[in-house]
Amino acid sequence: MIKNGNVLCTFDPETMLNELFEDSVVEEQLMGIYFSSLWDQYDQNLLTKEKMIEIGRLQAPELEGEIRKLMREWVRHVDLIEENMDFMQHLHDLGFGVYILSNIPEDCYLYLKENGLFRDIDGGIFSYQERKIKPDFAIYKALLQKYELDASECLFIDDKAENIEAARTLGFYTLKCEDPYLLAKDTRELLEETD
């Protein structure tokens, strides 16, 4: 199973804010408002885009224009990692089941779908649909149940230690993606070890 988020695409809030605003004071304020627990709630569809704007405006009314721009344009700063997309297609062509388990809000899901991220997968579970995020065991179990998968036959790849630990606890083989550009190499090596 290959996951979205610095594995198949990049999402770095600091870089995104810098690209959007190029003003360190604005970037710092927006980072503080949005990229802690608030964004997790957005990923889970517990807050709408309008509610995210409203919360931001209450905390920093002078940044209303910047807040609206952030919520309108942020998805365009999520970039597909083409090498990993190609590798995912290669695995799919070899007959491996490829599933995505992602903490992702609906607007980003639609953007990535439009840009081809989900064309070579066998299925996926997305936080905005389940209203749960990794590392909550429930979202992993939802994937296993929906696609009748056995965790002991699945390789879970992620860039976050807590998500890896949750998967390992549930019986998955795991691979921590330290460098997304080494994903194919690291995956091949792990698959050779487990043969």
Tab-separated table of C-alpha atoms in Angstrom:
chain	number	residue	atom	x	y	z
A	1	MET	CA	0.000	0.000	0.000
A	2	ILE	CA	1.414	3.350	-0.943
A	3	LYS	CA	0.225	6.472	0.772
A	4	ASN	CA	-0.161	10.058	-0.404
A	5	GLY	CA	1.816	12.762	1.412
A	6	ASN	CA	5.536	13.182	0.765
A	7	VAL	CA	5.501	9.715	-0.769
A	8	LEU	CA	3.489	10.221	-3.970
A	9	CYS	CA	3.249	13.978	-3.675
A	10	THR	CA	4.759	16.746	-1.594
A	11	PHE	CA	2.963	18.814	1.007
A	12	ASP	CA	5.127	21.177	3.029
A	13	PRO	CA	3.144	23.979	4.718
A	14	GLU	CA	6.196	26.209	5.275
A	15	THR	CA	7.256	26.066	1.630
A	16	MET	CA	3.687	26.545	0.463
A	17	LEU	CA	3.158	29.607	2.662
A	18	ASN	CA	6.454	31.077	1.454
A	19	GLU	CA	5.458	30.540	-2.182
A	20	LEU	CA	2.034	32.081	-1.590
A	21	PHE	CA	3.024	35.147	0.441
A	22	GLU	CA	6.790	35.801	0.612
A	23	ASP	CA	6.185	37.694	3.867
A	24	SER	CA	7.637	35.974	6.913
A	25	VAL	CA	5.280	37.686	9.377
A	26	VAL	CA	2.174	36.588	7.441
A	27	GLU	CA	3.626	33.089	6.978
A	28	GLU	CA	4.339	32.737	10.693
A	29	GLN	CA	0.852	33.888	11.664
A	30	LEU	CA	-0.876	31.543	9.220
A	31	MET	CA	1.379	28.665	10.253
A	32	GLY	CA	0.351	29.214	13.863
A	33	ILE	CA	-3.352	29.445	13.069
A	34	TYR	CA	-3.728	26.560	10.645
A	35	PHE	CA	-0.959	24.002	10.765
A	36	SER	CA	-1.429	22.387	14.129
A	37	SER	CA	-4.672	20.700	15.112
A	38	LEU	CA	-6.848	22.875	12.859
A	39	TRP	CA	-5.542	21.339	9.615
A	40	ASP	CA	-6.075	17.840	11.048
A	41	GLN	CA	-9.732	18.760	11.513
A	42	TYR	CA	-9.873	19.974	7.918
A	43	ASP	CA	-8.355	16.666	6.755
A	44	GLN	CA	-11.154	14.861	8.608
A	45	ASN	CA	-13.900	16.986	7.054
A	46	LEU	CA	-14.818	18.215	10.542
A	47	LEU	CA	-14.361	21.797	9.335
A	48	THR	CA	-15.483	23.166	5.976
A	49	LYS	CA	-13.362	25.561	3.946
A	50	GLU	CA	-15.754	28.360	4.972
A	51	LYS	CA	-15.323	27.473	8.656
A	52	MET	CA	-11.524	27.446	8.244
A	53	ILE	CA	-11.748	30.963	6.793
A	54	GLU	CA	-14.040	32.104	9.609
A	55	ILE	CA	-11.721	30.736	12.314
A	56	GLY	CA	-8.739	32.407	10.692
A	57	ARG	CA	-10.567	35.739	10.390
A	58	LEU	CA	-11.493	35.633	14.094
A	59	GLN	CA	-7.835	35.157	15.037
A	60	ALA	CA	-6.336	37.567	12.496
A	61	PRO	CA	-8.981	39.812	10.903
A	62	GLU	CA	-6.263	41.903	9.228
A	63	LEU	CA	-5.245	38.819	7.211
A	64	GLU	CA	-8.654	38.063	5.675
A	65	GLY	CA	-7.348	38.455	2.112
A	66	GLU	CA	-4.358	36.196	2.798
A	67	ILE	CA	-6.553	33.631	4.542
A	68	ARG	CA	-8.936	33.495	1.587
A	69	LYS	CA	-6.003	33.152	-0.799
A	70	LEU	CA	-4.520	30.315	1.288
A	71	MET	CA	-7.763	28.343	1.337
A	72	ARG	CA	-8.379	28.980	-2.376
A	73	GLU	CA	-4.900	28.202	-3.696
A	74	TRP	CA	-3.143	25.813	-1.296
A	75	VAL	CA	-3.869	22.657	-3.323
A	76	ARG	CA	-1.894	24.019	-6.270
A	77	HIS	CA	1.197	23.739	-4.076
A	78	VAL	CA	0.828	19.974	-3.683
A	79	ASP	CA	3.133	18.508	-6.320
A	80	LEU	CA	3.070	14.968	-7.671
A	81	ILE	CA	6.369	13.085	-7.481
A	82	GLU	CA	6.420	11.689	-11.021
A	83	GLU	CA	9.088	9.024	-10.331
A	84	ASN	CA	6.923	7.554	-7.583
A	85	MET	CA	3.799	7.758	-9.703
A	86	ASP	CA	5.656	5.750	-12.364
A	87	PHE	CA	6.825	3.243	-9.749
A	88	MET	CA	3.263	2.844	-8.449
A	89	GLN	CA	2.112	2.133	-12.005
A	90	HIS	CA	4.956	-0.386	-12.395
A	91	LEU	CA	3.871	-2.218	-9.216
A	92	HIS	CA	0.281	-2.177	-10.410
A	93	ASP	CA	1.338	-3.590	-13.792
A	94	LEU	CA	3.236	-6.372	-11.996
A	95	GLY	CA	-0.009	-7.396	-10.307
A	96	PHE	CA	0.491	-5.871	-6.870
A	97	GLY	CA	-2.561	-4.306	-5.279
A	98	VAL	CA	-1.922	-0.595	-4.800
A	99	TYR	CA	-4.056	1.233	-2.240
A	100	ILE	CA	-3.840	4.734	-0.841
A	101	LEU	CA	-4.496	5.570	2.799
A	102	SER	CA	-4.314	9.331	3.102
A	103	ASN	CA	-4.950	12.198	5.476
A	104	ILE	CA	-6.412	14.537	2.896
A	105	PRO	CA	-9.238	17.086	2.665
A	106	GLU	CA	-11.762	16.806	-0.138
A	107	ASP	CA	-10.488	19.766	-2.173
A	108	CYS	CA	-7.024	18.206	-2.357
A	109	TYR	CA	-8.457	14.789	-3.210
A	110	LEU	CA	-10.353	16.308	-6.156
A	111	TYR	CA	-7.269	18.249	-7.296
A	112	LEU	CA	-5.025	15.166	-7.181
A	113	LYS	CA	-7.661	13.033	-8.899
A	114	GLU	CA	-7.851	15.588	-11.702
A	115	ASN	CA	-4.048	15.408	-11.998
A	116	GLY	CA	-3.965	11.614	-12.309
A	117	LEU	CA	-2.819	10.474	-8.875
A	118	PHE	CA	-5.485	7.810	-8.540
A	119	ARG	CA	-5.463	6.331	-12.040
A	120	ASP	CA	-3.303	3.257	-11.263
A	121	ILE	CA	-4.645	2.249	-7.880
A	122	ASP	CA	-6.927	-0.516	-6.731
A	123	GLY	CA	-8.605	1.564	-4.075
A	124	GLY	CA	-8.172	3.996	-1.259
A	125	ILE	CA	-9.419	5.330	2.022
A	126	PHE	CA	-9.284	9.080	2.569
A	127	SER	CA	-9.595	10.925	5.853
A	128	TYR	CA	-12.214	13.384	4.622
A	129	GLN	CA	-14.545	10.435	3.880
A	130	GLU	CA	-13.884	8.488	7.087
A	131	ARG	CA	-13.613	11.510	9.408
A	132	LYS	CA	-10.544	9.841	10.910
A	133	ILE	CA	-6.854	10.446	10.336
A	134	LYS	CA	-3.747	8.356	10.693
A	135	PRO	CA	-2.475	7.170	13.113
A	136	ASP	CA	-6.001	6.309	14.357
A	137	PHE	CA	-6.280	2.515	14.008
A	138	ALA	CA	-9.856	2.920	12.709
A	139	ILE	CA	-8.751	4.342	9.350
A	140	TYR	CA	-6.314	1.467	8.742
A	141	LYS	CA	-9.008	-1.039	9.686
A	142	ALA	CA	-11.451	0.675	7.299
A	143	LEU	CA	-9.013	0.038	4.436
A	144	LEU	CA	-8.483	-3.617	5.420
A	145	GLN	CA	-12.229	-4.192	5.729
A	146	LYS	CA	-13.309	-2.401	2.584
A	147	TYR	CA	-10.866	-4.261	0.339
A	148	GLU	CA	-10.747	-7.535	2.302
A	149	LEU	CA	-7.010	-7.198	2.878
A	150	ASP	CA	-4.868	-9.033	5.416
A	151	ALA	CA	-2.440	-6.618	7.099
A	152	SER	CA	0.231	-9.335	7.252
A	153	GLU	CA	0.235	-9.396	3.430
A	154	CYS	CA	0.467	-5.607	3.014
A	155	LEU	CA	3.402	-3.218	2.873
A	156	PHE	CA	2.527	0.179	4.356
A	157	ILE	CA	4.717	3.100	3.265
A	158	ASP	CA	4.603	6.455	5.013
A	159	ASP	CA	6.856	9.389	5.894
A	160	LYS	CA	5.692	9.774	9.518
A	161	ALA	CA	6.967	7.580	12.356
A	162	GLU	CA	3.644	7.582	14.245
A	163	ASN	CA	1.752	6.336	11.177
A	164	ILE	CA	4.346	3.610	10.616
A	165	GLU	CA	4.111	2.524	14.263
A	166	ALA	CA	0.302	2.273	14.093
A	167	ALA	CA	0.511	0.162	10.920
A	168	ARG	CA	3.170	-2.091	12.448
A	169	THR	CA	1.009	-2.576	15.546
A	170	LEU	CA	-1.826	-3.739	13.278
A	171	GLY	CA	0.445	-6.297	11.592
A	172	PHE	CA	1.515	-4.525	8.388
A	173	TYR	CA	4.983	-4.741	6.927
A	174	THR	CA	6.209	-1.156	6.990
A	175	LEU	CA	8.657	1.108	5.224
A	176	LYS	CA	9.431	4.607	6.468
A	177	CYS	CA	9.941	6.836	3.463
A	178	GLU	CA	12.907	8.985	4.531
A	179	ASP	CA	13.536	10.290	1.012
A	180	PRO	CA	10.657	10.130	-1.493
A	181	TYR	CA	13.150	10.024	-4.362
A	182	LEU	CA	14.533	6.714	-3.048
A	183	LEU	CA	11.094	5.099	-2.756
A	184	ALA	CA	11.532	2.644	-5.649
A	185	LYS	CA	14.999	1.557	-4.491
A	186	ASP	CA	13.987	1.182	-0.824
A	187	THR	CA	10.797	-0.708	-1.722
A	188	ARG	CA	12.621	-3.123	-4.038
A	189	GLU	CA	15.205	-3.840	-1.350
A	190	LEU	CA	12.516	-4.521	1.259
A	191	LEU	CA	10.546	-6.777	-1.102
A	192	GLU	CA	13.713	-8.780	-1.828
A	193	GLU	CA	14.340	-9.213	1.917
A	194	THR	CA	10.811	-10.491	2.564
A	195	ASP	CA	10.747	-12.981	-0.344
